PDB file of C-alpha atoms in Angstrom:
ATOM      1  CA  MET W   7      92.510 150.766  32.929  1.00 90.00           C
ATOM      2  CA  LYS W   8      94.763 151.742  30.236  1.00 98.00           C
ATOM      3  CA  ILE W   9      98.029 150.078  29.028  1.00 98.00           C
ATOM      4  CA  PHE W  10      99.989 152.105  26.539  1.00 98.00           C
ATOM      5  CA  CYS W  11     102.940 150.325  24.510  1.00 98.00           C
ATOM      6  CA  CYS W  12     105.142 153.063  23.162  1.00 98.00           C
ATOM      7  CA  GLN W  13     107.113 151.646  20.104  1.00 98.00           C
ATOM      8  CA  LEU W  14     110.445 153.416  18.989  1.00 97.00           C
ATOM      9  CA  ASP W  15     112.865 153.641  16.242  1.00 98.00           C
ATOM     10  CA  THR W  16     115.524 153.155  18.642  1.00 98.00           C
ATOM     11  CA  VAL W  17     118.998 155.210  18.245  1.00 98.00           C
ATOM     12  CA  TRP W  18     121.560 153.192  17.721  1.00 98.00           C
ATOM     13  CA  GLU W  19     124.076 153.489  21.501  1.00 98.00           C
ATOM     14  CA  ASN W  20     122.462 156.978  21.970  1.00 98.00           C
ATOM     15  CA  LYS W  21     120.725 157.387  25.194  1.00 98.00           C
ATOM     16  CA  LYS W  22     119.823 160.911  25.110  1.00 98.00           C
ATOM     17  CA  ALA W  23     118.350 160.989  21.507  1.00 98.00           C
ATOM     18  CA  ASN W  24     116.069 157.712  23.030  1.00 98.00           C
ATOM     19  CA  PHE W  25     114.971 159.409  26.360  1.00 98.00           C
ATOM     20  CA  ALA W  26     113.702 162.226  24.180  1.00 98.00           C
ATOM     21  CA  LYS W  27     111.888 160.150  21.510  1.00 98.00           C
ATOM     22  CA  ALA W  28     110.473 158.225  24.798  1.00 98.00           C
ATOM     23  CA  LYS W  29     109.332 161.166  26.498  1.00 98.00           C
ATOM     24  CA  GLU W  30     107.928 162.525  22.790  1.00 98.00           C
ATOM     25  CA  LEU W  31     105.855 159.449  22.558  1.00 98.00           C
ATOM     26  CA  ILE W  32     104.278 159.313  26.021  1.00 98.00           C
ATOM     27  CA  ALA W  33     103.385 162.803  26.127  1.00 98.00           C
ATOM     28  CA  ALA W  34     101.520 162.382  22.593  1.00 98.00           C
ATOM     29  CA  ALA W  35      99.698 159.217  23.973  1.00 98.00           C
ATOM     30  CA  LYS W  36      98.397 161.297  27.415  1.00 98.00           C
ATOM     31  CA  PRO W  37      98.284 158.213  29.246  1.00 98.00           C
ATOM     32  CA  PRO W  38      95.319 159.179  31.874  1.00 98.00           C
ATOM     33  CA  PRO W  39      96.825 159.276  35.830  1.00 98.00           C
ATOM     34  CA  GLY W  40      97.901 155.570  36.943  1.00 98.00           C
ATOM     35  CA  SER W  41      97.870 153.965  33.507  1.00 98.00           C
ATOM     36  CA  LEU W  42     100.903 151.211  32.583  1.00 99.00           C
ATOM     37  CA  VAL W  43     103.077 152.529  29.955  1.00 99.00           C
ATOM     38  CA  LEU W  44     105.775 149.903  28.438  1.00 99.00           C
ATOM     39  CA  LEU W  45     108.896 150.591  26.562  1.00 99.00           C
ATOM     40  CA  PRO W  46     111.472 148.163  24.810  1.00 98.00           C
ATOM     41  CA  GLU W  47     114.256 146.258  25.476  1.00 98.00           C
ATOM     42  CA  MET W  48     117.080 148.230  26.175  1.00 98.00           C
ATOM     43  CA  PHE W  49     115.007 151.094  24.893  1.00 98.00           C
ATOM     44  CA  ALA W  50     117.867 153.477  25.403  1.00 98.00           C
ATOM     45  CA  THR W  51     120.589 151.978  23.689  1.00 98.00           C
ATOM     46  CA  GLY W  52     119.246 149.233  21.247  1.00 98.00           C
ATOM     47  CA  PHE W  53     120.165 145.201  21.529  1.00 97.00           C
ATOM     48  CA  SER W  54     123.803 146.158  22.330  1.00 97.00           C
ATOM     49  CA  MET W  55     126.115 144.031  23.576  1.00 96.00           C
ATOM     50  CA  ASN W  56     128.466 146.868  24.159  1.00 96.00           C
ATOM     51  CA  VAL W  57     128.670 146.129  27.542  1.00 95.00           C
ATOM     52  CA  PRO W  58     131.404 147.863  28.885  1.00 93.00           C
ATOM     53  CA  SER W  59     130.493 151.406  27.633  1.00 94.00           C
ATOM     54  CA  LEU W  60     126.616 151.250  28.365  1.00 96.00           C
ATOM     55  CA  ALA W  61     125.852 149.265  31.569  1.00 96.00           C
ATOM     56  CA  GLU W  62     124.521 151.095  34.610  1.00 95.00           C
ATOM     57  CA  PRO W  63     124.737 149.813  38.119  1.00 87.00           C
ATOM     58  CA  ALA W  64     121.785 148.474  39.785  1.00 70.00           C
ATOM     59  CA  ASN W  65     119.547 149.753  42.473  1.00 58.00           C
ATOM     60  CA  GLY W  66     116.994 147.791  44.181  1.00 49.00           C
ATOM     61  CA  PRO W  67     113.415 148.304  44.685  1.00 46.00           C
ATOM     62  CA  GLY W  68     112.887 151.824  46.392  1.00 42.00           C
ATOM     63  CA  LEU W  69     116.502 153.169  46.316  1.00 40.00           C
ATOM     64  CA  SER W  70     118.162 155.953  44.581  1.00 41.00           C
ATOM     65  CA  THR W  71     118.604 155.870  40.914  1.00 45.00           C
ATOM     66  CA  ALA W  72     121.029 158.857  40.764  1.00 44.00           C
ATOM     67  CA  SER W  73     124.006 155.968  39.114  1.00 61.00           C
ATOM     68  CA  SER W  74     121.480 154.796  36.764  1.00 91.00           C
ATOM     69  CA  GLU W  75     121.158 156.976  34.117  1.00 95.00           C
ATOM     70  CA  THR W  76     118.175 155.420  32.350  1.00 97.00           C
ATOM     71  CA  ALA W  77     116.503 154.197  35.609  1.00 96.00           C
ATOM     72  CA  ALA W  78     116.886 157.763  36.659  1.00 96.00           C
ATOM     73  CA  PHE W  79     114.828 158.657  33.557  1.00 97.00           C
ATOM     74  CA  LEU W  80     112.214 156.143  34.047  1.00 98.00           C
ATOM     75  CA  SER W  81     111.961 157.352  37.166  1.00 97.00           C
ATOM     76  CA  ARG W  82     111.621 161.431  35.813  1.00 98.00           C
ATOM     77  CA  VAL W  83     108.884 160.208  33.529  1.00 98.00           C
ATOM     78  CA  ALA W  84     106.864 158.104  35.658  1.00 98.00           C
ATOM     79  CA  GLN W  85     106.619 161.498  38.217  1.00 98.00           C
ATOM     80  CA  GLU W  86     105.926 164.005  35.528  1.00 98.00           C
ATOM     81  CA  PHE W  87     103.384 161.790  33.687  1.00 98.00           C
ATOM     82  CA  GLY W  88     101.820 160.014  37.060  1.00 98.00           C
ATOM     83  CA  ILE W  89     102.081 156.493  35.521  1.00 98.00           C
ATOM     84  CA  TYR W  90     103.351 152.941  36.289  1.00 98.00           C
ATOM     85  CA  VAL W  91     106.362 152.430  33.680  1.00 98.00           C
ATOM     86  CA  VAL W  92     108.486 149.722  32.528  1.00 98.00           C
ATOM     87  CA  GLY W  93     111.548 150.102  30.175  1.00 98.00           C
ATOM     88  CA  GLY W  94     114.798 147.902  29.583  1.00 98.00           C
ATOM     89  CA  LEU W  95     118.200 148.972  30.359  1.00 98.00           C
ATOM     90  CA  ILE W  96     121.777 146.927  30.815  1.00 97.00           C
ATOM     91  CA  GLY W  97     122.224 146.437  34.246  1.00 96.00           C
ATOM     92  CA  LEU W  98     124.922 145.592  36.566  1.00 92.00           C
ATOM     93  CA  THR W  99     124.730 143.174  39.616  1.00 83.00           C
ATOM     94  CA  SER W 100     126.867 144.103  42.922  1.00 77.00           C
ATOM     95  CA  GLN W 101     129.233 141.542  41.192  1.00 82.00           C
ATOM     96  CA  GLY W 102     129.999 143.451  38.055  1.00 82.00           C
ATOM     97  CA  ARG W 103     127.622 141.045  36.021  1.00 87.00           C
ATOM     98  CA  ALA W 104     125.713 142.502  33.149  1.00 95.00           C
ATOM     99  CA  ARG W 105     122.012 141.633  32.635  1.00 97.00           C
ATOM    100  CA  ASN W 106     119.072 142.444  30.287  1.00 98.00           C
ATOM    101  CA  GLN W 107     116.578 144.070  32.535  1.00 98.00           C
ATOM    102  CA  ALA W 108     112.867 145.037  32.883  1.00 98.00           C
ATOM    103  CA  VAL W 109     113.111 148.012  35.293  1.00 97.00           C
ATOM    104  CA  VAL W 110     109.244 149.196  36.905  1.00 98.00           C
ATOM    105  CA  PHE W 111     108.548 152.505  38.113  1.00 98.00           C
ATOM    106  CA  SER W 112     105.757 153.731  40.371  1.00 98.00           C
ATOM    107  CA  PRO W 113     104.034 157.122  39.541  1.00 98.00           C
ATOM    108  CA  GLU W 114     105.882 158.372  42.722  1.00 98.00           C
ATOM    109  CA  GLY W 115     109.305 157.712  40.970  1.00 97.00           C
ATOM    110  CA  LYS W 116     109.983 154.737  43.241  1.00 97.00           C
ATOM    111  CA  GLU W 117     111.313 151.414  41.386  1.00 97.00           C
ATOM    112  CA  ILE W 118     108.957 148.407  42.326  1.00 97.00           C
ATOM    113  CA  ALA W 119     110.583 145.754  40.374  1.00 97.00           C
ATOM    114  CA  ARG W 120     113.456 144.705  38.539  1.00 97.00           C
ATOM    115  CA  TYR W 121     113.370 141.235  36.506  1.00 98.00           C
ATOM    116  CA  SER W 122     116.381 139.659  34.502  1.00 97.00           C
ATOM    117  CA  LYS W 123     115.693 138.332  31.554  1.00 98.00           C
ATOM    118  CA  CYS W 124     116.002 134.257  32.134  1.00 98.00           C
ATOM    119  CA  GLN W 125     116.851 132.992  28.638  1.00 98.00           C
ATOM    120  CA  PRO W 126     119.157 135.434  26.981  1.00 97.00           C
ATOM    121  CA  PHE W 127     119.389 135.444  23.097  1.00 96.00           C
ATOM    122  CA  THR W 128     122.318 132.591  22.467  1.00 94.00           C
ATOM    123  CA  LEU W 129     121.787 132.618  18.508  1.00 92.00           C
ATOM    124  CA  GLY W 130     122.527 136.377  18.910  1.00 90.00           C
ATOM    125  CA  GLY W 131     125.212 136.572  20.899  1.00 92.00           C
ATOM    126  CA  GLU W 132     123.519 137.479  23.920  1.00 95.00           C
ATOM    127  CA  SER W 133     124.461 134.756  26.433  1.00 95.00           C
ATOM    128  CA  LYS W 134     128.629 135.607  25.872  1.00 95.00           C
ATOM    129  CA  HIS W 135     128.083 138.803  27.268  1.00 95.00           C
ATOM    130  CA  TYR W 136     124.850 138.632  30.000  1.00 97.00           C
ATOM    131  CA  GLU W 137     124.180 136.615  32.988  1.00 97.00           C
ATOM    132  CA  ALA W 138     120.686 135.002  32.808  1.00 97.00           C
ATOM    133  CA  GLY W 139     118.136 135.808  35.764  1.00 97.00           C
ATOM    134  CA  ASN W 140     116.904 132.970  37.824  1.00 95.00           C
ATOM    135  CA  GLU W 141     113.645 134.290  39.153  1.00 96.00           C
ATOM    136  CA  ILE W 142     109.953 134.853  38.013  1.00 98.00           C
ATOM    137  CA  LEU W 143     108.618 138.245  39.974  1.00 97.00           C
ATOM    138  CA  THR W 144     105.173 140.144  39.681  1.00 98.00           C
ATOM    139  CA  PHE W 145     104.365 143.476  40.459  1.00 98.00           C
ATOM    140  CA  LYS W 146     101.214 145.177  41.551  1.00 98.00           C
ATOM    141  CA  TRP W 147      99.332 147.526  39.214  1.00 98.00           C
ATOM    142  CA  GLN W 148      96.493 149.037  40.562  1.00 96.00           C
ATOM    143  CA  ASN W 149      94.283 145.968  41.263  1.00 97.00           C
ATOM    144  CA  TRP W 150      96.533 143.622  38.872  1.00 98.00           C
ATOM    145  CA  ILE W 151      99.287 141.214  39.253  1.00 98.00           C
ATOM    146  CA  VAL W 152     101.682 141.493  36.790  1.00 98.00           C
ATOM    147  CA  ALA W 153     104.574 139.631  35.405  1.00 98.00           C
ATOM    148  CA  PRO W 154     107.423 140.906  32.827  1.00 98.00           C
ATOM    149  CA  PHE W 155     109.425 139.204  30.587  1.00 99.00           C
ATOM    150  CA  ILE W 156     111.911 139.994  28.268  1.00 98.00           C
ATOM    151  CA  CYS W 157     112.063 139.260  24.272  1.00 98.00           C
ATOM    152  CA  TYR W 158     113.054 135.475  24.158  1.00 98.00           C
ATOM    153  CA  ASP W 159     111.891 134.470  27.237  1.00 98.00           C
ATOM    154  CA  LEU W 160     108.617 134.281  25.229  1.00 98.00           C
ATOM    155  CA  ARG W 161     109.939 131.245  23.425  1.00 98.00           C
ATOM    156  CA  PHE W 162     109.795 129.847  27.130  1.00 98.00           C
ATOM    157  CA  PRO W 163     106.145 129.217  28.191  1.00 98.00           C
ATOM    158  CA  GLU W 164     107.005 127.558  31.405  1.00 97.00           C
ATOM    159  CA  LEU W 165     108.257 130.563  32.530  1.00 98.00           C
ATOM    160  CA  PHE W 166     104.690 132.279  31.888  1.00 98.00           C
ATOM    161  CA  ARG W 167     103.318 129.356  33.739  1.00 97.00           C
ATOM    162  CA  GLU W 168     105.172 129.900  36.463  1.00 97.00           C
ATOM    163  CA  ALA W 169     104.459 133.494  36.785  1.00 98.00           C
ATOM    164  CA  VAL W 170     100.401 132.244  36.578  1.00 98.00           C
ATOM    165  CA  ARG W 171     101.232 130.072  39.358  1.00 97.00           C
ATOM    166  CA  ARG W 172     101.913 132.837  41.423  1.00 97.00           C
ATOM    167  CA  GLN W 173      98.489 134.608  40.233  1.00 98.00           C
ATOM    168  CA  ALA W 174      99.630 136.712  37.010  1.00 98.00           C
ATOM    169  CA  GLN W 175      96.783 137.931  35.354  1.00 98.00           C
ATOM    170  CA  LEU W 176      98.628 140.314  32.816  1.00 99.00           C
ATOM    171  CA  PHE W 177     102.023 139.652  31.179  1.00 99.00           C
ATOM    172  CA  VAL W 178     104.156 142.252  29.583  1.00 99.00           C
ATOM    173  CA  VAL W 179     106.496 141.577  26.827  1.00 99.00           C
ATOM    174  CA  ILE W 180     109.397 143.864  26.322  1.00 99.00           C
ATOM    175  CA  ALA W 181     111.393 143.230  23.065  1.00 98.00           C
ATOM    176  CA  SER W 182     113.513 143.754  20.488  1.00 98.00           C
ATOM    177  CA  TRP W 183     112.083 141.223  18.272  1.00 98.00           C
ATOM    178  CA  PRO W 184     113.697 141.048  14.360  1.00 98.00           C
ATOM    179  CA  VAL W 185     110.969 141.202  11.460  1.00 98.00           C
ATOM    180  CA  LYS W 186     112.417 137.514  10.320  1.00 96.00           C
ATOM    181  CA  ARG W 187     110.531 136.113  13.145  1.00 97.00           C
ATOM    182  CA  ILE W 188     107.987 138.604  13.217  1.00 98.00           C
ATOM    183  CA  HIS W 189     104.836 135.983  12.451  1.00 98.00           C
ATOM    184  CA  HIS W 190     106.133 133.951  16.044  1.00 98.00           C
ATOM    185  CA  TRP W 191     106.276 137.334  18.164  1.00 98.00           C
ATOM    186  CA  VAL W 192     102.096 138.116  17.438  1.00 98.00           C
ATOM    187  CA  THR W 193     102.061 134.079  17.654  1.00 98.00           C
ATOM    188  CA  LEU W 194     103.423 133.487  20.703  1.00 99.00           C
ATOM    189  CA  LEU W 195     101.873 136.497  22.518  1.00 99.00           C
ATOM    190  CA  GLN W 196      98.099 135.377  21.668  1.00 98.00           C
ATOM    191  CA  ALA W 197      99.262 132.021  23.110  1.00 98.00           C
ATOM    192  CA  ARG W 198     100.683 132.820  26.104  1.00 98.00           C
ATOM    193  CA  ALA W 199      97.240 134.730  26.838  1.00 99.00           C
ATOM    194  CA  ILE W 200      95.242 131.915  25.731  1.00 98.00           C
ATOM    195  CA  GLU W 201      97.042 129.188  27.687  1.00 98.00           C
ATOM    196  CA  ASN W 202      97.298 131.245  30.759  1.00 98.00           C
ATOM    197  CA  GLN W 203      94.090 133.411  30.328  1.00 98.00           C
ATOM    198  CA  ALA W 204      95.676 136.342  30.806  1.00 98.00           C
ATOM    199  CA  TYR W 205      96.192 139.677  29.431  1.00 99.00           C
ATOM    200  CA  VAL W 206      99.533 139.914  27.263  1.00 99.00           C
ATOM    201  CA  ALA W 207     101.048 143.285  26.126  1.00 99.00           C
ATOM    202  CA  GLY W 208     104.410 143.068  23.835  1.00 99.00           C
ATOM    203  CA  VAL W 209     106.166 145.996  22.981  1.00 99.00           C
ATOM    204  CA  ASN W 210     108.746 145.886  20.282  1.00 98.00           C
ATOM    205  CA  ARG W 211     110.826 148.365  18.508  1.00 98.00           C
ATOM    206  CA  THR W 212     111.204 149.317  15.033  1.00 98.00           C
ATOM    207  CA  GLY W 213     113.941 150.442  12.604  1.00 98.00           C
ATOM    208  CA  VAL W 214     117.311 149.122  12.204  1.00 98.00           C
ATOM    209  CA  ASP W 215     120.549 148.343  14.085  1.00 97.00           C
ATOM    210  CA  PRO W 216     124.262 147.207  12.903  1.00 96.00           C
ATOM    211  CA  SER W 217     122.603 143.123  13.049  1.00 94.00           C
ATOM    212  CA  PHE W 218     118.555 143.290  12.606  1.00 96.00           C
ATOM    213  CA  THR W 219     115.922 145.111  11.042  1.00 98.00           C
ATOM    214  CA  TYR W 220     112.675 145.871  13.213  1.00 98.00           C
ATOM    215  CA  THR W 221     109.301 146.011  12.271  1.00 98.00           C
ATOM    216  CA  GLY W 222     107.222 146.451  15.087  1.00 98.00           C
ATOM    217  CA  ARG W 223     103.937 144.637  15.611  1.00 98.00           C
ATOM    218  CA  SER W 224     103.577 145.659  19.062  1.00 98.00           C
ATOM    219  CA  VAL W 225     100.099 144.545  20.507  1.00 98.00           C
ATOM    220  CA  ILE W 226      97.779 144.188  23.212  1.00 99.00           C
ATOM    221  CA  VAL W 227      95.904 140.613  23.522  1.00 98.00           C
ATOM    222  CA  ASN W 228      93.129 139.639  25.822  1.00 98.00           C
ATOM    223  CA  PRO W 229      92.748 136.207  27.540  1.00 98.00           C
ATOM    224  CA  HIS W 230      90.902 134.901  24.536  1.00 98.00           C
ATOM    225  CA  GLY W 231      93.716 135.442  21.835  1.00 98.00           C
ATOM    226  CA  ASP W 232      92.132 138.607  20.056  1.00 98.00           C
ATOM    227  CA  ILE W 233      94.307 141.383  19.298  1.00 98.00           C
ATOM    228  CA  LEU W 234      93.133 144.686  21.007  1.00 98.00           C
ATOM    229  CA  ALA W 235      95.465 146.886  19.109  1.00 98.00           C
ATOM    230  CA  ASP W 236      98.320 146.521  17.163  1.00 98.00           C
ATOM    231  CA  ALA W 237     101.098 149.172  16.590  1.00 98.00           C
ATOM    232  CA  GLY W 238     102.059 147.936  13.252  1.00 98.00           C
ATOM    233  CA  ALA W 239     105.887 148.916  11.684  1.00 98.00           C
ATOM    234  CA  ALA W 240     105.683 152.806  12.111  1.00 97.00           C
ATOM    235  CA  GLU W 241     107.139 154.665  15.322  1.00 98.00           C
ATOM    236  CA  GLY W 242     104.358 155.273  17.690  1.00 98.00           C
ATOM    237  CA  PHE W 243     102.099 154.328  20.298  1.00 98.00           C
ATOM    238  CA  ILE W 244      99.237 152.009  20.807  1.00 98.00           C
ATOM    239  CA  SER W 245      96.716 151.578  24.017  1.00 98.00           C
ATOM    240  CA  ALA W 246      93.688 149.069  25.060  1.00 98.00           C
ATOM    241  CA  GLU W 247      91.413 149.069  28.471  1.00 98.00           C
ATOM    242  CA  VAL W 248      91.888 146.098  30.248  1.00 98.00           C
ATOM    243  CA  ASP W 249      89.427 144.600  32.291  1.00 98.00           C
ATOM    244  CA  LEU W 250      89.970 142.470  35.258  1.00 98.00           C
ATOM    245  CA  ALA W 251      86.417 141.466  36.231  1.00 98.00           C
ATOM    246  CA  SER W 252      85.964 139.794  32.601  1.00 98.00           C
ATOM    247  CA  LEU W 253      89.555 138.084  33.015  1.00 98.00           C
ATOM    248  CA  GLN W 254      88.286 136.699  36.463  1.00 98.00           C
ATOM    249  CA  ALA W 255      84.642 135.905  35.065  1.00 98.00           C
ATOM    250  CA  TRP W 256      86.419 133.732  32.171  1.00 98.00           C
ATOM    251  CA  ARG W 257      88.805 132.014  34.742  1.00 98.00           C
ATOM    252  CA  ALA W 258      85.517 130.876  36.576  1.00 98.00           C
ATOM    253  CA  GLU W 259      83.590 129.999  33.560  1.00 98.00           C
ATOM    254  CA  PHE W 260      86.472 127.951  32.158  1.00 98.00           C
ATOM    255  CA  PRO W 261      88.329 127.013  34.816  1.00 98.00           C
ATOM    256  CA  ALA W 262      91.300 125.160  33.115  1.00 97.00           C
ATOM    257  CA  LEU W 263      93.965 126.981  35.453  1.00 97.00           C
ATOM    258  CA  GLN W 264      92.872 124.943  37.878  1.00 96.00           C
ATOM    259  CA  ASP W 265      93.558 121.839  36.209  1.00 96.00           C
ATOM    260  CA  MET W 266      97.548 122.398  36.501  1.00 94.00           C
ATOM    261  CA  ARG W 267      99.704 119.781  37.776  1.00 87.00           C
ATOM    262  CA  ALA W 268     101.836 120.197  40.419  1.00 77.00           C
ATOM    263  CA  GLY W 269     104.762 120.333  38.469  1.00 66.00           C
ATOM    264  CA  GLU W 270     105.547 116.697  39.350  1.00 62.00           C
ATOM    265  CA  PRO W 271     107.471 114.846  36.034  1.00 62.00           C
ATOM    266  CA  MET W 272     105.699 113.071  34.018  1.00 59.00           C
ATOM    267  CA  ARG W 273     106.419 109.344  33.886  1.00 69.00           C
ATOM    268  CA  ALA W 274     107.944 107.885  30.409  1.00 63.00           C
ATOM    269  CA  GLY W 275     105.720 105.378  28.716  1.00 65.00           C
ATOM    270  CA  LYS W 276     107.515 101.852  27.579  1.00 67.00           C
ATOM    271  CA  SER W 277     107.888 102.065  23.764  1.00 59.00           C
ATOM    272  CA  LYS W 278     106.567  99.279  21.982  1.00 59.00           C
ATOM    273  CA  SER W 279     108.659  97.272  19.294  1.00 48.00           C
TER     274      SER W 279
END
């Protein structure tokens, strides 16, 4: 099966313009039916703290998306192209609190998963405007078990370890990761793949916003940390085949995951004077 990463030069806080860009990129990529297509974190707005103007009501899996403009767009493109699509939006909980979310739609246009970012980016002011999520989740894509994550989550390997305990075989990371730390982005994606014996697909944006500059580097990484596709800095898309049988064979050949500790706290050793 194929994964596609669509790397946008996001127009600041302009949903309609970004919907048009995203659809154009997906059409150009020509994903085969049933493919998994990724769009960046907050792809329709940019990494904005303007919650009152941009947030959209949340709708649970399988429910109507009519009240959420971005979710409705994702539902339409999933149906039109016959694909699974993951995209980022600014969601509101039933209590009216904003969350940075990754939403997943099936080829039938149904919402099948909604992940809330567990680690808001405090340095960038995100934690002042967005409530942290508190749940790792997975969804089914074809025969794969997939775990979605968002940007700053990538720096917290314990989140990915929890997902692999839930049998995740593929991690997808949607991001707005600035150029200043772009080397960290690529290296950490490779690390998460190697240590969890999993495929990792990371999609980033490109361009500029009022606070940051972005240079893309969306990549798809195999369980050995090898980069299968790299988008570079320009707006565009990449794709790669992922092979579940080879992943399962590697986990059987080198069963490191079976040696994971059960999660009990480690004892502190005595220091020598």
